[in-house]
PDB file of C-alpha atoms in Angstrom:
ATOM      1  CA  UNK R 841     -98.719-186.196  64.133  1.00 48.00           C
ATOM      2  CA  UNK R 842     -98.068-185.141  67.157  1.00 47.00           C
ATOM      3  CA  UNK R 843     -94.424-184.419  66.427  1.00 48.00           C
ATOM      4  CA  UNK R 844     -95.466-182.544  63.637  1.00 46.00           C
ATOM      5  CA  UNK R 845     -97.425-180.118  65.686  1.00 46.00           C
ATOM      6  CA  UNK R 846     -94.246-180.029  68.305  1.00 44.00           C
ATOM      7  CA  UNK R 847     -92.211-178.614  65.419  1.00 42.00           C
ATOM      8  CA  UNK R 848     -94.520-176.172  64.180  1.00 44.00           C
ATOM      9  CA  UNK R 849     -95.266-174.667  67.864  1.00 44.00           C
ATOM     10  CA  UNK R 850     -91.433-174.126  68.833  1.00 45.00           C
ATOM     11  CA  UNK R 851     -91.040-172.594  65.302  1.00 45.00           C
ATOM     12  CA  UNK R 852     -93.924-170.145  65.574  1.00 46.00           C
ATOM     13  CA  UNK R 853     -92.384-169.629  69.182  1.00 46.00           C
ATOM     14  CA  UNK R 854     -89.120-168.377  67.712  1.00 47.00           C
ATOM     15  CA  UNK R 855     -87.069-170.370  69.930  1.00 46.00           C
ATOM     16  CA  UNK R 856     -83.317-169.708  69.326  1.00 44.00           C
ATOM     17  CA  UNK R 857     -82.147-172.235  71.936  1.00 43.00           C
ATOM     18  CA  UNK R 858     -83.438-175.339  69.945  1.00 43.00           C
ATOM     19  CA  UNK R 859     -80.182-177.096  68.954  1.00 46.00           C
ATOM     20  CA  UNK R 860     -79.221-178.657  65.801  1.00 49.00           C
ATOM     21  CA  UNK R 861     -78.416-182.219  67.866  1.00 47.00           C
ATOM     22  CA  UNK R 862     -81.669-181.902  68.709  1.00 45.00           C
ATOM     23  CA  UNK R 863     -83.426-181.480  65.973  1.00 45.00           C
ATOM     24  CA  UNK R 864     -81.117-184.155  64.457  1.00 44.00           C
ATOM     25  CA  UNK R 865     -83.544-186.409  66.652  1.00 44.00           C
ATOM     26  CA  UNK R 866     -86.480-185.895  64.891  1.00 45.00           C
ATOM     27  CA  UNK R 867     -84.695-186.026  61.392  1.00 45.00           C
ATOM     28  CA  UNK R 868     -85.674-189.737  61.210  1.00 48.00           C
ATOM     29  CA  UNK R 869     -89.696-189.191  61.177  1.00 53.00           C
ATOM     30  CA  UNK R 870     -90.154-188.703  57.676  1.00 50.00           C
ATOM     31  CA  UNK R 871     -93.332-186.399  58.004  1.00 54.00           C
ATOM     32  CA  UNK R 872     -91.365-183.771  60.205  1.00 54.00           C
ATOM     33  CA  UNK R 873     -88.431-183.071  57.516  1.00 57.00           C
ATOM     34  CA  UNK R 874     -90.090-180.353  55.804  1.00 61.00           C
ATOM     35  CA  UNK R 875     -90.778-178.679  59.004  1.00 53.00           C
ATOM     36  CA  UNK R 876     -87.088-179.231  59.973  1.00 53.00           C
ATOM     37  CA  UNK R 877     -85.861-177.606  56.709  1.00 59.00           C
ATOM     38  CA  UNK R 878     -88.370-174.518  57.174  1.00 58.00           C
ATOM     39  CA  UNK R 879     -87.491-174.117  61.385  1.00 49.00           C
ATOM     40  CA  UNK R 880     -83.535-174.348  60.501  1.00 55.00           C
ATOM     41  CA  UNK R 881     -83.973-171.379  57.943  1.00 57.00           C
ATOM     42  CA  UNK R 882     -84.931-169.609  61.376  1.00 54.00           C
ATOM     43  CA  UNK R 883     -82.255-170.757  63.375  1.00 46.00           C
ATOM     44  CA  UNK R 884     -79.880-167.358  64.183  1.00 48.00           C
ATOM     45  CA  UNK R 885     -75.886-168.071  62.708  1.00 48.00           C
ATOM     46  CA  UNK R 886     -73.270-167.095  65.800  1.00 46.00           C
ATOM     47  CA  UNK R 887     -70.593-164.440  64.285  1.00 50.00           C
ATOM     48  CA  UNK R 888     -67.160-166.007  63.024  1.00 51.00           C
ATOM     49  CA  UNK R 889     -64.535-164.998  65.865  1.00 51.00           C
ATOM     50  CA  UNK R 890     -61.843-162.814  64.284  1.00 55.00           C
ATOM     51  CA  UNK R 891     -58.679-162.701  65.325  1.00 58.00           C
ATOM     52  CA  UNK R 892     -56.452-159.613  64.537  1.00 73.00           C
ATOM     53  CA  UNK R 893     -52.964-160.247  62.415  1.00 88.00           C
ATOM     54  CA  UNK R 894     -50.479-159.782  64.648  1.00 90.00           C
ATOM     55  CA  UNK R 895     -47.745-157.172  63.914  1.00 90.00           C
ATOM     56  CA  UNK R 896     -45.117-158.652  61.502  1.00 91.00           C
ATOM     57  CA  UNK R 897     -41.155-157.926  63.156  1.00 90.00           C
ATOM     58  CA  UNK R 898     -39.112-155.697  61.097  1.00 90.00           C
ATOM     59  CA  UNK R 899     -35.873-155.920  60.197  1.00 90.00           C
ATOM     60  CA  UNK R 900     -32.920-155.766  62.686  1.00 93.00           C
ATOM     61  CA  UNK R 901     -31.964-152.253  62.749  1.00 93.00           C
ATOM     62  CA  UNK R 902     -28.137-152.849  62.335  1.00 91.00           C
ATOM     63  CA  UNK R 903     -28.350-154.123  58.849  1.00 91.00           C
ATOM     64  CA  UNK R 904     -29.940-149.879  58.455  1.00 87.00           C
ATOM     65  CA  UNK R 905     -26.730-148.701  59.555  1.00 91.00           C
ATOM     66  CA  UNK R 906     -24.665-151.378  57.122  1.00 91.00           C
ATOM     67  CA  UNK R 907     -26.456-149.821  54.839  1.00 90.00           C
ATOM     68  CA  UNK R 908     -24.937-146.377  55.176  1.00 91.00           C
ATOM     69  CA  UNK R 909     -27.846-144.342  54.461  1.00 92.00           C
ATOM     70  CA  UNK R 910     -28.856-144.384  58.413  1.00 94.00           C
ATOM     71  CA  UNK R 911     -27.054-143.587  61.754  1.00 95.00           C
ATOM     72  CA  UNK R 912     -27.758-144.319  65.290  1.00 97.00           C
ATOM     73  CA  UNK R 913     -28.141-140.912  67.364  1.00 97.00           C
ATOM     74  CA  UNK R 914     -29.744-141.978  70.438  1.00 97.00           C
ATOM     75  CA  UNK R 915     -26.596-140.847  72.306  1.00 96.00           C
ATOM     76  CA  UNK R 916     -26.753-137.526  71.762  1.00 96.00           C
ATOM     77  CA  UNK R 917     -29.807-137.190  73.513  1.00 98.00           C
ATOM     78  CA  UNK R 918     -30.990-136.862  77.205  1.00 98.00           C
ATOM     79  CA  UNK R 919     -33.446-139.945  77.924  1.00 98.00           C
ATOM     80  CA  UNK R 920     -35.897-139.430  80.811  1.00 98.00           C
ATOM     81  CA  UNK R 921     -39.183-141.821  82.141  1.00 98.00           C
ATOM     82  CA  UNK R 922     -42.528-140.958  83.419  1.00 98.00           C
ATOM     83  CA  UNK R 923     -41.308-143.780  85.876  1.00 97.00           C
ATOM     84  CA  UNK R 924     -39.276-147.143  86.344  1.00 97.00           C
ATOM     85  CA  UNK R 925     -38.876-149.881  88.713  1.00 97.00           C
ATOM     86  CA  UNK R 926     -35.390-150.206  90.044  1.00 97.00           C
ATOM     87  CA  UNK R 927     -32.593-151.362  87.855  1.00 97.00           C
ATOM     88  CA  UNK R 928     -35.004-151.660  84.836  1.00 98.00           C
ATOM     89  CA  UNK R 929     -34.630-147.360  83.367  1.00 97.00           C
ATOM     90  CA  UNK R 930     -32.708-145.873  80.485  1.00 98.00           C
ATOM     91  CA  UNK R 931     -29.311-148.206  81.288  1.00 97.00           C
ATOM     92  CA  UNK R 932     -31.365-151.474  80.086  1.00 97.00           C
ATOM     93  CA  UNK R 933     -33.385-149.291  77.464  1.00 97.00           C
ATOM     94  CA  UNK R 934     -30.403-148.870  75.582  1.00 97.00           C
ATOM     95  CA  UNK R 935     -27.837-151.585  76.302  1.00 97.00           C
ATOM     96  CA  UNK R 936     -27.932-152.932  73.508  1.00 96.00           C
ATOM     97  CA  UNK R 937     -29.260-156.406  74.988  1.00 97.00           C
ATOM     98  CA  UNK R 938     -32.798-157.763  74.155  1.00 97.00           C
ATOM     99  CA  UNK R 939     -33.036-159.726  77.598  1.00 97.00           C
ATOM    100  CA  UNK R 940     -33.171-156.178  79.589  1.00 97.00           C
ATOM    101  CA  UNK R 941     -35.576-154.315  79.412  1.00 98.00           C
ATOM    102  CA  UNK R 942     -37.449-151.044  81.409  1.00 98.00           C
ATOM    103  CA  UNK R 943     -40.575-151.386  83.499  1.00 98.00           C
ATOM    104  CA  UNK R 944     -42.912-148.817  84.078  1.00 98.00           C
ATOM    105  CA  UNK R 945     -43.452-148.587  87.582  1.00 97.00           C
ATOM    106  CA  UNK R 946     -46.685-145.926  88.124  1.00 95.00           C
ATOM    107  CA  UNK R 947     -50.046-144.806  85.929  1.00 95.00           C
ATOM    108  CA  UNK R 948     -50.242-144.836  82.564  1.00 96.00           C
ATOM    109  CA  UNK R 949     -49.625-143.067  79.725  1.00 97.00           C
ATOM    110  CA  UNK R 950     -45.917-144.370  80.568  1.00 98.00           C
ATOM    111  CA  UNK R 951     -43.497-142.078  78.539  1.00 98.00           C
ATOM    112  CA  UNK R 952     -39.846-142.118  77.106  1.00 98.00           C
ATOM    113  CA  UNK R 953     -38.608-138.447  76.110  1.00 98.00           C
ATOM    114  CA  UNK R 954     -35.655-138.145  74.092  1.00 98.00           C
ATOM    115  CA  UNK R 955     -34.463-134.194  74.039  1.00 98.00           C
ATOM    116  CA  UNK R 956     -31.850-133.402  71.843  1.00 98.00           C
ATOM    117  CA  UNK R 957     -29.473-130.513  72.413  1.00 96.00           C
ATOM    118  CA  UNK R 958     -30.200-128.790  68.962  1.00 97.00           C
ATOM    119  CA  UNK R 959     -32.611-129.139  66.415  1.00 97.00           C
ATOM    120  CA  UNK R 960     -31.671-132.500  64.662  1.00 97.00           C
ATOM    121  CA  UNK R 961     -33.176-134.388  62.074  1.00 97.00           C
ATOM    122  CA  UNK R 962     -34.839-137.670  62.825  1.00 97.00           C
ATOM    123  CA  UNK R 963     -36.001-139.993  60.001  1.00 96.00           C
ATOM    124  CA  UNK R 964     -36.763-143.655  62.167  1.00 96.00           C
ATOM    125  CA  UNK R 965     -37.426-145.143  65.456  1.00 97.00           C
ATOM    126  CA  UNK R 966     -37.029-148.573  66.158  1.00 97.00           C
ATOM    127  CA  UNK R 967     -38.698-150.235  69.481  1.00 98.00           C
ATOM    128  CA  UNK R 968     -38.427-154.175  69.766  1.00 98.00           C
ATOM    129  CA  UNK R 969     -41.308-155.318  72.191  1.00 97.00           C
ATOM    130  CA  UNK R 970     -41.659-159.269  72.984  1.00 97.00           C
ATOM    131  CA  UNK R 971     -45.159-160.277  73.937  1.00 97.00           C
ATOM    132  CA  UNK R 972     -43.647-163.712  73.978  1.00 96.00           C
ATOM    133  CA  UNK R 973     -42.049-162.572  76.961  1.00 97.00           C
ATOM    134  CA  UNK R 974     -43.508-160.109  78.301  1.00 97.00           C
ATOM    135  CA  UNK R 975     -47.203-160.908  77.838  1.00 97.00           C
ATOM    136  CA  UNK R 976     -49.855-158.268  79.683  1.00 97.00           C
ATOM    137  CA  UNK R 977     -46.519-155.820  79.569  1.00 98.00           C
ATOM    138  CA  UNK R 978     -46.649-155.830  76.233  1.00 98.00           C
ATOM    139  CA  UNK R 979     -47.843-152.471  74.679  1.00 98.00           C
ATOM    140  CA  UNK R 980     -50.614-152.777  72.335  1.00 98.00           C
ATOM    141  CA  UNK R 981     -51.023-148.488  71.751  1.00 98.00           C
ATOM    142  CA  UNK R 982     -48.384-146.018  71.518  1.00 98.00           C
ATOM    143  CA  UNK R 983     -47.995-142.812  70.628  1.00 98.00           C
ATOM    144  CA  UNK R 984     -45.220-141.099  69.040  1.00 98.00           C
ATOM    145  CA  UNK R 985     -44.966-137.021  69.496  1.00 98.00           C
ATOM    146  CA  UNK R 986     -42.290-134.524  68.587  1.00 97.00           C
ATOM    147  CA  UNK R 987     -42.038-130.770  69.356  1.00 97.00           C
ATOM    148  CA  UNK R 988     -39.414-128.175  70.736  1.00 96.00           C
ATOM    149  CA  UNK R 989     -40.050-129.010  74.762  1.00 96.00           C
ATOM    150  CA  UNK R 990     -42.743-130.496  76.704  1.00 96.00           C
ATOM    151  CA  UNK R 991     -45.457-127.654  76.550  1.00 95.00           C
ATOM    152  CA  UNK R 992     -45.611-127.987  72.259  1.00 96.00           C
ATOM    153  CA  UNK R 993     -45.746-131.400  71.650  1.00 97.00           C
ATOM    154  CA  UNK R 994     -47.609-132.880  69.132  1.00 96.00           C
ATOM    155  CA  UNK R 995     -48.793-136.396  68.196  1.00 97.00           C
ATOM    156  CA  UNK R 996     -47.266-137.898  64.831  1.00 96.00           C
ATOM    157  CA  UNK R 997     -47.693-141.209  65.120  1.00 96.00           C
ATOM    158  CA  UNK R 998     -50.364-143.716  66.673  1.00 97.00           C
ATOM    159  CA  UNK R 999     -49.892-147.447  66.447  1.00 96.00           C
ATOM    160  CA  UNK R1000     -51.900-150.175  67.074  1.00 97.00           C
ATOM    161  CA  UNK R1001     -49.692-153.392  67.966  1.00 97.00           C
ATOM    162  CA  UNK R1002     -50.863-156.862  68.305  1.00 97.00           C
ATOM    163  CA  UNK R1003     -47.983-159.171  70.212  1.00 97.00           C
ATOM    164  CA  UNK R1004     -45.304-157.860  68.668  1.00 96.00           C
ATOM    165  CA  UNK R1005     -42.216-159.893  68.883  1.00 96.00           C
ATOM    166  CA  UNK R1006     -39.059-158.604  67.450  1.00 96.00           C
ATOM    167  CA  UNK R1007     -38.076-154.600  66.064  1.00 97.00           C
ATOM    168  CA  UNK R1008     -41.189-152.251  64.905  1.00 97.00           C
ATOM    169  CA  UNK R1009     -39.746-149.330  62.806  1.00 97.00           C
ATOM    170  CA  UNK R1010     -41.689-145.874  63.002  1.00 97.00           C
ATOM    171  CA  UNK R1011     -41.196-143.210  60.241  1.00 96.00           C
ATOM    172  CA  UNK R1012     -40.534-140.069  61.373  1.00 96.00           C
ATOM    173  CA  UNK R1013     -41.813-138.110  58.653  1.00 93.00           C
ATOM    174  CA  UNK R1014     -43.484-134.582  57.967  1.00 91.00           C
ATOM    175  CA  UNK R1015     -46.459-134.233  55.357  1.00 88.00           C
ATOM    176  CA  UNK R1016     -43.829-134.221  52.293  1.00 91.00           C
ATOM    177  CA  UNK R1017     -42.234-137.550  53.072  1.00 91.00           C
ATOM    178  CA  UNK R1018     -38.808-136.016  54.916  1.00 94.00           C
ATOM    179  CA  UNK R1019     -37.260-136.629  58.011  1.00 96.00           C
ATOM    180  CA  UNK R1020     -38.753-134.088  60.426  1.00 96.00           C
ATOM    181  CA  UNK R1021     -36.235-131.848  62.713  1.00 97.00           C
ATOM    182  CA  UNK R1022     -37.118-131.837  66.383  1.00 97.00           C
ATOM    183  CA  UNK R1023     -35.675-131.147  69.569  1.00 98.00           C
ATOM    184  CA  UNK R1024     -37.904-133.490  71.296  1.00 98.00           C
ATOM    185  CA  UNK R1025     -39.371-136.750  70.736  1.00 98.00           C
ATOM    186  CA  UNK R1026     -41.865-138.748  72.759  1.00 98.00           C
ATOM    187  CA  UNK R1027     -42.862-141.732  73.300  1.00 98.00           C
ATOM    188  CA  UNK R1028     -46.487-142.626  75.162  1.00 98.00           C
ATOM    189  CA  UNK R1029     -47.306-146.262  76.078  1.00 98.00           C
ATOM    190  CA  UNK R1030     -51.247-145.369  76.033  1.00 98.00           C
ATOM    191  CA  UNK R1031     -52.657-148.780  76.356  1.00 98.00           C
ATOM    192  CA  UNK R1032     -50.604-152.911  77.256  1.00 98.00           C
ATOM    193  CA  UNK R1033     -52.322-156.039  75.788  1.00 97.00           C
ATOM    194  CA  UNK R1034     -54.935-157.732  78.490  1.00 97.00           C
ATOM    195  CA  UNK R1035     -55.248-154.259  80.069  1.00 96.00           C
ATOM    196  CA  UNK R1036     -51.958-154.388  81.913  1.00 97.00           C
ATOM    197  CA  UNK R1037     -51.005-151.531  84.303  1.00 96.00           C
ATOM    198  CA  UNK R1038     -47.220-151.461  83.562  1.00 97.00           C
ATOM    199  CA  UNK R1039     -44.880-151.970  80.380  1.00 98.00           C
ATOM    200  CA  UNK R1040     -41.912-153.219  79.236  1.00 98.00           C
ATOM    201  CA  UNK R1041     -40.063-152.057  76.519  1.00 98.00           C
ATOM    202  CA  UNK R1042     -36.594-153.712  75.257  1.00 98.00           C
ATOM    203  CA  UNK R1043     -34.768-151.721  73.104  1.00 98.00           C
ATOM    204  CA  UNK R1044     -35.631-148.151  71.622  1.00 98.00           C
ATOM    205  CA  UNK R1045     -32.594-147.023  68.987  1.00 97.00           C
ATOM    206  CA  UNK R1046     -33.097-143.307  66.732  1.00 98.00           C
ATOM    207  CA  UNK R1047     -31.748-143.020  63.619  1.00 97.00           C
ATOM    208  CA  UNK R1048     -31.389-139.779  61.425  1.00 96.00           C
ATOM    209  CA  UNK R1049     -30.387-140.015  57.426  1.00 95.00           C
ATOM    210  CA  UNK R1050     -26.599-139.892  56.753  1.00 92.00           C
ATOM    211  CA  UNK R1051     -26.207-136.862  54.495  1.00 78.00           C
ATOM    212  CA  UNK R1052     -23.949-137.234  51.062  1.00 58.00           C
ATOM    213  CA  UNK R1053     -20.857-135.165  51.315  1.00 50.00           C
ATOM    214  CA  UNK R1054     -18.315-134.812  48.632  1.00 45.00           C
ATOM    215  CA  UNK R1055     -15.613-134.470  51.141  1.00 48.00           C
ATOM    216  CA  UNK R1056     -13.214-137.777  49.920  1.00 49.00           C
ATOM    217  CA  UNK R1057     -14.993-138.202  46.751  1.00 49.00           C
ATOM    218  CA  UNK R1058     -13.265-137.083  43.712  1.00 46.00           C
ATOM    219  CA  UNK R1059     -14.032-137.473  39.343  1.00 51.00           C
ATOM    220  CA  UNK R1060     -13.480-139.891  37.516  1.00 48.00           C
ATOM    221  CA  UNK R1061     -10.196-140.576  35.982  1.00 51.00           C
ATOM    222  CA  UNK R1062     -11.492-140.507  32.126  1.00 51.00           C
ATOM    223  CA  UNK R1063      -7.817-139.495  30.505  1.00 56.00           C
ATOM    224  CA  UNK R1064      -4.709-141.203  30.421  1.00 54.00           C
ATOM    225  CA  UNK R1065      -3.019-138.076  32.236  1.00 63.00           C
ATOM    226  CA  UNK R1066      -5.402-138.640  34.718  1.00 57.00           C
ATOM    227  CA  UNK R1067      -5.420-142.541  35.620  1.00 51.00           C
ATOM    228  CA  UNK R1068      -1.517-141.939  35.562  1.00 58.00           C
ATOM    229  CA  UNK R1069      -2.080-140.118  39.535  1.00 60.00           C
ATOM    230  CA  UNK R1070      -5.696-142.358  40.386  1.00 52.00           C
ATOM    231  CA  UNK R1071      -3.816-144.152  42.890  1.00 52.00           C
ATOM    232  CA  UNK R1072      -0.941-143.883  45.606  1.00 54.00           C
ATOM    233  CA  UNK R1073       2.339-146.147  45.092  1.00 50.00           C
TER     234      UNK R1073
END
């Protein structure tokens, strides 16, 4: 009885902190299980913890430009950084080798501007981040802006990543779907996973769409006076 009125006091108390172990306990008395059943109904369920989907890789840029329908302008550009630590700048940004990389070396936003000569037409960026590597380098918010010089840029693109391993591709496109012309692109490392300071990026490559010429393409040969000159001999 007097484990019945033990139950009904801590119930009426609201008690959260009563565990289910314990009550397991007084399970076996036969009188309290009623009183078990009702003070569990009270009992507060913890939240599921969530965790995010990290961001799937995308596919390595060079089989874009086998493709044909893409190519690589990043030359043409002048690369610049907000900062970088020595021997990890624009050299190992764009070497072409996923073991170098460039580190950030000051406050963020850390920024990559790519200014282009003329107005040129950009349709992709690809960055390849490795949070396997790089861990609390890793960026986990960027931002992608484009405009004629630094005083007119304007954000197109905001990303949320969550350890990224491998290429992410970014469409550079205006409101109607197509490739948008800029002189300028750039991009802002806002935020690094577990609140890093610096960042490391691997690789950044820019592609723009290869346009269809009709230089070298000719009609088809559909008469006999024709397919008699279709080919050299």
């Amino acid at each position: 009885m007097a484990t019945s009125w033990f139950f009904k006091a801590v119930s009426s108390s609201g008690c959260s902190w009563f565990s289910d172990s314990f009550l397991l306990i007084f399970a076996l008395n036969a009188p309290c299980k009623d009183v078990l059943a009702s003070f569990k109904e009270q009992l507060v369920a913890l939240p599921e913890m969530t965790t995010p989907n990290k961001t799937p890789p995308g596919a390595d840029p060079k089989q874009l430009e086998r493709t044909g329908t893409v190519r690589e302008i990043g030359s043409q550009a002048v690369w610049s950084l907000s900062s970088c630590k020595p021997g990890f700048g624009v050299d190992q940004l764009r070497d072409d080798n996923l073991e170098t990389y460039w580190q950030s070396d000051g406050s963020q936003p850390h920024l990559v501007n790519i200014q282009f000569r003329r107005k040129t037409t950009v349709k992709t960026l690809c960055i390849y981040a490795d949070y396997k590597s790089d861990e609390s380098y890793t960026p986990s918010k960027i931002s992608v802006r484009v405009g004629n010089n630094f005083h007119n840029l304007q954000e197109i693109r905001q990303l949320e990543l969550v350890e990224p391993s491998g290429w992410i591709h970014v469409p550079l496109t205006d409101t109607h779907k197509k490739p948008i012309r800029t002189f300028m692109i750039q991009i802002a490392v806002l935020a690094n996973h577990q609140n890093g300071r610096d960042t490391h990026m691997r690789q950044i490559k820019v592609y723009t769409p290869v346009e269809e010429s009709s230089i070298g393409k000719f009609p088809r040969c559909t008469t006999i006076d024709f397919m008699m000159y279709r080919s050299i001999r």
